[in-house]
Tab-separated table of C-alpha atoms in Angstrom:
chain	number	residue	atom	x	y	z
A	1064	UNK	CA	5.078	-79.311	19.825
A	1065	UNK	CA	6.635	-77.182	17.070
A	1066	UNK	CA	8.112	-79.034	14.135
A	1067	UNK	CA	11.807	-79.850	13.942
A	1068	UNK	CA	13.512	-78.531	10.837
A	1069	UNK	CA	15.934	-80.673	8.807
A	1070	UNK	CA	19.582	-80.488	9.839
A	1071	UNK	CA	20.678	-79.723	6.256
A	1072	UNK	CA	22.221	-76.317	5.580
A	1073	UNK	CA	21.237	-74.328	3.759
A	1074	UNK	CA	17.534	-74.963	3.868
A	1075	UNK	CA	15.794	-73.967	0.636
A	1076	UNK	CA	12.348	-72.378	0.808
A	1077	UNK	CA	10.718	-71.789	-2.607
A	1078	UNK	CA	8.373	-68.820	-2.526
A	1079	UNK	CA	5.046	-69.576	-4.169
A	1080	UNK	CA	4.622	-65.897	-5.004
A	1081	UNK	CA	6.502	-66.811	-8.212
A	1082	UNK	CA	4.616	-70.062	-8.837
A	1083	UNK	CA	1.881	-70.685	-11.401
A	1084	UNK	CA	-1.268	-69.875	-9.421
A	1085	UNK	CA	-3.460	-71.786	-11.853
A	1086	UNK	CA	-1.965	-75.051	-10.558
A	1087	UNK	CA	-0.549	-74.334	-7.112
A	1088	UNK	CA	-1.041	-77.847	-5.817
A	1089	UNK	CA	1.045	-79.285	-8.646
A	1090	UNK	CA	3.701	-76.605	-8.224
A	1091	UNK	CA	4.048	-77.337	-4.513
A	1092	UNK	CA	4.285	-81.047	-5.165
A	1093	UNK	CA	6.951	-80.436	-7.814
A	1094	UNK	CA	9.287	-78.410	-5.588
A	1095	UNK	CA	8.953	-80.974	-2.817
A	1096	UNK	CA	10.060	-83.720	-5.191
A	1097	UNK	CA	12.871	-81.444	-6.412
A	1098	UNK	CA	14.430	-81.236	-2.943
A	1099	UNK	CA	12.943	-78.179	-1.241
A	1100	UNK	CA	12.987	-78.147	2.564
A	1101	UNK	CA	10.245	-75.594	3.252
A	1102	UNK	CA	7.510	-73.762	1.374
A	1103	UNK	CA	7.527	-69.976	1.763
A	1104	UNK	CA	4.115	-68.300	1.664
A	1105	UNK	CA	3.973	-64.498	1.457
A	1106	UNK	CA	0.847	-62.977	2.975
A	1107	UNK	CA	0.336	-59.350	1.904
A	1108	UNK	CA	-2.486	-57.034	2.969
A	1109	UNK	CA	-2.137	-54.074	0.602
A	1110	UNK	CA	-1.388	-51.840	3.603
A	1111	UNK	CA	1.949	-52.862	5.061
A	1112	UNK	CA	3.093	-53.550	1.497
A	1113	UNK	CA	1.531	-52.275	-1.765
A	1114	UNK	CA	0.227	-55.641	-2.892
A	1115	UNK	CA	-2.391	-58.276	-2.033
A	1116	UNK	CA	-1.881	-62.021	-2.100
A	1117	UNK	CA	-3.975	-64.560	-0.180
A	1118	UNK	CA	-5.037	-65.658	3.277
A	1119	UNK	CA	-5.585	-68.725	5.446
A	1120	UNK	CA	-8.013	-70.385	3.018
A	1121	UNK	CA	-5.295	-70.858	0.390
A	1122	UNK	CA	-2.937	-72.295	2.987
A	1123	UNK	CA	-5.631	-74.732	4.115
A	1124	UNK	CA	-6.220	-75.753	0.500
A	1125	UNK	CA	-2.509	-76.362	-0.113
A	1126	UNK	CA	-1.861	-78.285	3.093
A	1127	UNK	CA	-3.003	-81.706	1.767
A	1128	UNK	CA	-0.726	-81.396	-1.282
A	1129	UNK	CA	2.619	-81.560	0.540
A	1130	UNK	CA	4.392	-82.627	3.704
A	1131	UNK	CA	6.766	-79.634	3.484
A	1132	UNK	CA	6.702	-77.289	6.487
A	1133	UNK	CA	4.821	-74.080	5.681
A	1134	UNK	CA	6.930	-70.975	6.286
A	1135	UNK	CA	4.285	-68.237	6.497
A	1136	UNK	CA	5.584	-64.672	6.149
A	1137	UNK	CA	2.988	-62.185	7.391
A	1138	UNK	CA	3.531	-58.854	5.642
A	1139	UNK	CA	0.460	-57.387	7.278
A	1140	UNK	CA	-0.362	-54.615	9.723
A	1141	UNK	CA	-1.089	-55.826	13.276
A	1142	UNK	CA	-0.368	-59.498	12.525
A	1143	UNK	CA	-1.440	-60.496	16.018
A	1144	UNK	CA	-5.042	-60.331	14.750
A	1145	UNK	CA	-4.523	-63.331	12.485
A	1146	UNK	CA	-1.799	-65.503	14.022
A	1147	UNK	CA	-4.274	-68.099	15.309
A	1148	UNK	CA	-6.031	-68.243	11.924
A	1149	UNK	CA	-2.810	-68.973	10.051
A	1150	UNK	CA	-1.692	-71.492	12.669
A	1151	UNK	CA	-4.961	-73.379	12.337
A	1152	UNK	CA	-4.736	-73.210	8.529
A	1153	UNK	CA	-1.505	-75.195	8.551
A	1154	UNK	CA	1.416	-72.833	9.142
A	1155	UNK	CA	4.466	-74.389	10.799
A	1156	UNK	CA	6.694	-71.311	10.919
A	1157	UNK	CA	5.099	-67.891	11.370
A	1158	UNK	CA	7.092	-64.735	10.735
A	1159	UNK	CA	5.892	-61.225	11.553
A	1160	UNK	CA	7.478	-57.861	10.761
A	1161	UNK	CA	8.947	-55.793	13.569
A	1162	UNK	CA	7.725	-52.702	11.725
A	1163	UNK	CA	4.111	-53.932	11.584
A	1164	UNK	CA	3.169	-54.045	15.279
A	1165	UNK	CA	3.805	-51.932	18.381
A	1166	UNK	CA	3.467	-55.092	20.487
A	1167	UNK	CA	6.210	-57.315	19.114
A	1168	UNK	CA	6.745	-59.347	22.276
A	1169	UNK	CA	3.016	-60.048	22.579
A	1170	UNK	CA	2.772	-61.190	18.967
A	1171	UNK	CA	5.772	-63.514	19.326
A	1172	UNK	CA	4.197	-64.973	22.447
A	1173	UNK	CA	1.000	-65.643	20.506
A	1174	UNK	CA	2.961	-67.631	17.916
A	1175	UNK	CA	4.598	-69.662	20.661
A	1176	UNK	CA	1.225	-70.315	22.277
A	1177	UNK	CA	0.102	-71.862	18.983
A	1178	UNK	CA	3.151	-74.173	19.190
A	1179	UNK	CA	4.652	-72.805	15.980
A	1180	UNK	CA	8.199	-71.687	15.214
A	1181	UNK	CA	8.372	-67.920	15.693
A	1182	UNK	CA	10.267	-65.493	13.500
A	1183	UNK	CA	10.619	-61.748	13.085
A	1184	UNK	CA	11.406	-60.089	9.776
A	1185	UNK	CA	13.303	-56.846	9.278
A	1186	UNK	CA	13.044	-54.577	6.241
A	1187	UNK	CA	16.363	-53.516	4.661
A	1188	UNK	CA	16.467	-50.207	6.553
A	1189	UNK	CA	15.440	-51.604	9.960
A	1190	UNK	CA	18.324	-51.934	12.451
A	1191	UNK	CA	19.016	-55.148	14.333
A	1192	UNK	CA	18.632	-53.287	17.617
A	1193	UNK	CA	14.834	-53.705	17.491
A	1194	UNK	CA	15.439	-57.382	18.283
A	1195	UNK	CA	17.568	-56.794	21.384
A	1196	UNK	CA	14.877	-57.748	23.903
A	1197	UNK	CA	13.126	-60.516	21.960
A	1198	UNK	CA	15.974	-62.317	20.188
A	1199	UNK	CA	16.153	-65.108	22.767
A	1200	UNK	CA	12.470	-65.917	22.076
A	1201	UNK	CA	12.909	-66.400	18.341
A	1202	UNK	CA	13.456	-69.558	16.341
A	1203	UNK	CA	14.530	-67.557	13.297
A	1204	UNK	CA	15.079	-64.039	11.992
A	1205	UNK	CA	14.161	-63.155	8.418
A	1206	UNK	CA	16.414	-60.521	6.882
A	1207	UNK	CA	14.821	-58.856	3.875
A	1208	UNK	CA	17.321	-58.111	1.116
A	1209	UNK	CA	14.718	-56.281	-0.973
A	1210	UNK	CA	11.919	-53.959	0.059
A	1211	UNK	CA	8.964	-56.308	0.589
A	1212	UNK	CA	5.842	-56.337	-1.517
A	1213	UNK	CA	6.805	-57.712	-4.916
A	1214	UNK	CA	8.666	-60.703	-6.312
A	1215	UNK	CA	11.556	-60.514	-8.736
A	1216	UNK	CA	13.352	-57.535	-7.200
A	1217	UNK	CA	17.098	-56.941	-7.313
A	1218	UNK	CA	19.181	-58.023	-4.302
A	1219	UNK	CA	20.385	-55.148	-2.056
A	1220	UNK	CA	24.059	-55.926	-1.289
A	1221	UNK	CA	24.202	-53.383	1.539
A	1222	UNK	CA	22.243	-55.932	3.611
A	1223	UNK	CA	25.137	-58.399	3.726
A	1224	UNK	CA	26.888	-56.724	6.699
A	1225	UNK	CA	23.569	-56.901	8.549
A	1226	UNK	CA	23.462	-60.677	8.101
A	1227	UNK	CA	27.085	-60.966	9.247
A	1228	UNK	CA	26.437	-58.826	12.306
A	1229	UNK	CA	23.351	-60.835	13.257
A	1230	UNK	CA	25.317	-64.062	12.939
A	1231	UNK	CA	27.997	-62.705	15.255
A	1232	UNK	CA	25.386	-61.597	17.794
A	1233	UNK	CA	23.794	-65.048	17.797
A	1234	UNK	CA	27.173	-66.731	18.279
A	1235	UNK	CA	28.144	-64.323	21.066
A	1236	UNK	CA	24.839	-64.915	22.879
A	1237	UNK	CA	24.928	-68.662	22.274
A	1238	UNK	CA	21.545	-68.704	20.559
A	1239	UNK	CA	20.444	-71.407	18.083
A	1240	UNK	CA	18.259	-68.901	16.180
A	1241	UNK	CA	18.362	-69.434	12.418
A	1242	UNK	CA	18.900	-66.683	9.856
A	1243	UNK	CA	16.561	-66.672	6.884
A	1244	UNK	CA	17.171	-64.377	3.913
A	1245	UNK	CA	14.566	-63.306	1.371
A	1246	UNK	CA	14.893	-61.067	-1.664
A	1247	UNK	CA	16.777	-61.361	-4.926
A	1248	UNK	CA	18.197	-64.765	-4.020
A	1249	UNK	CA	19.542	-66.699	-6.999
A	1250	UNK	CA	22.554	-68.835	-7.893
A	1251	UNK	CA	24.698	-65.664	-8.113
A	1252	UNK	CA	23.714	-64.004	-4.826
A	1253	UNK	CA	23.294	-67.165	-2.732
A	1254	UNK	CA	27.012	-67.692	-2.149
A	1255	UNK	CA	27.622	-64.283	-0.560
A	1256	UNK	CA	24.479	-64.626	1.555
A	1257	UNK	CA	25.549	-68.040	2.840
A	1258	UNK	CA	29.070	-66.785	3.523
A	1259	UNK	CA	27.529	-63.973	5.569
A	1260	UNK	CA	25.798	-66.539	7.789
A	1261	UNK	CA	22.385	-67.431	6.343
A	1262	UNK	CA	20.778	-70.764	7.179
A	1263	UNK	CA	17.588	-70.547	5.087
A	1264	UNK	CA	17.300	-69.161	1.559
A	1265	UNK	CA	13.973	-68.001	0.181
A	1266	UNK	CA	13.854	-67.994	-3.614
A	1267	UNK	CA	11.011	-67.304	-6.004
A	1268	UNK	CA	11.815	-66.811	-9.670
A	1269	UNK	CA	15.200	-68.515	-9.201
A	1270	UNK	CA	13.207	-71.741	-8.740
A	1271	UNK	CA	9.705	-71.355	-10.136
A	1272	UNK	CA	10.990	-69.355	-13.093
A	1273	UNK	CA	13.237	-72.221	-14.211
A	1274	UNK	CA	12.465	-75.258	-16.353
A	1275	UNK	CA	14.239	-77.720	-14.045
A	1276	UNK	CA	13.263	-77.203	-10.387
A	1277	UNK	CA	15.684	-79.826	-9.094
A	1278	UNK	CA	18.614	-78.221	-10.872
A	1279	UNK	CA	17.600	-74.787	-9.633
A	1280	UNK	CA	17.328	-75.940	-6.017
A	1281	UNK	CA	20.646	-77.803	-6.219
A	1282	UNK	CA	22.316	-74.620	-7.507
A	1283	UNK	CA	21.127	-72.769	-4.407
A	1284	UNK	CA	22.215	-75.529	-2.034
A	1285	UNK	CA	25.757	-75.514	-3.435
A	1286	UNK	CA	26.361	-72.128	-5.115
A	1287	UNK	CA	29.726	-71.396	-6.717
């Protein structure tokens, strides 16, 4: 069975793209102790986005270091080729990009067959309409508020109406689907994102770039 996520809102998912890669195990352990709910892992292939990160082996290596659910964001072309590999490596949530596959329904089904929570991510320019016929299958939708591929980018405020509209669609259709937001999230942008309807906040440098992880996570949970 898929995992059950905590009932807290918002859920905070530190992105290890901004962590110290020379001591990832310690970094993961530190954010767990500091109050994180999930761990966000960005998988980049150098094709869908202009950067390379890591694959299933790193996820397998990190799995013994934490009990946090692994939120695996596949920024790769044709993600259906690797869904089983990431599931077996320890992913709990698997998110694919609508722009990265011509067989979105099939890929979502593959995630479900692995008994993982299934999500679809949309780039800033991608309309919500691409989700019309798969939304009822999803456990979460990841709205990108930067163009994916690099950490530390500036938040795109034009994405806020998109979050609001998605929230209204979910309410109208009576769906429990969560809204995750990734890109430029910090103590200043978190409030407007949460007001727009986000349930999960992904943050990189706003957590790993700070001296006090607990303080940084608390600031995202209760932004002012």
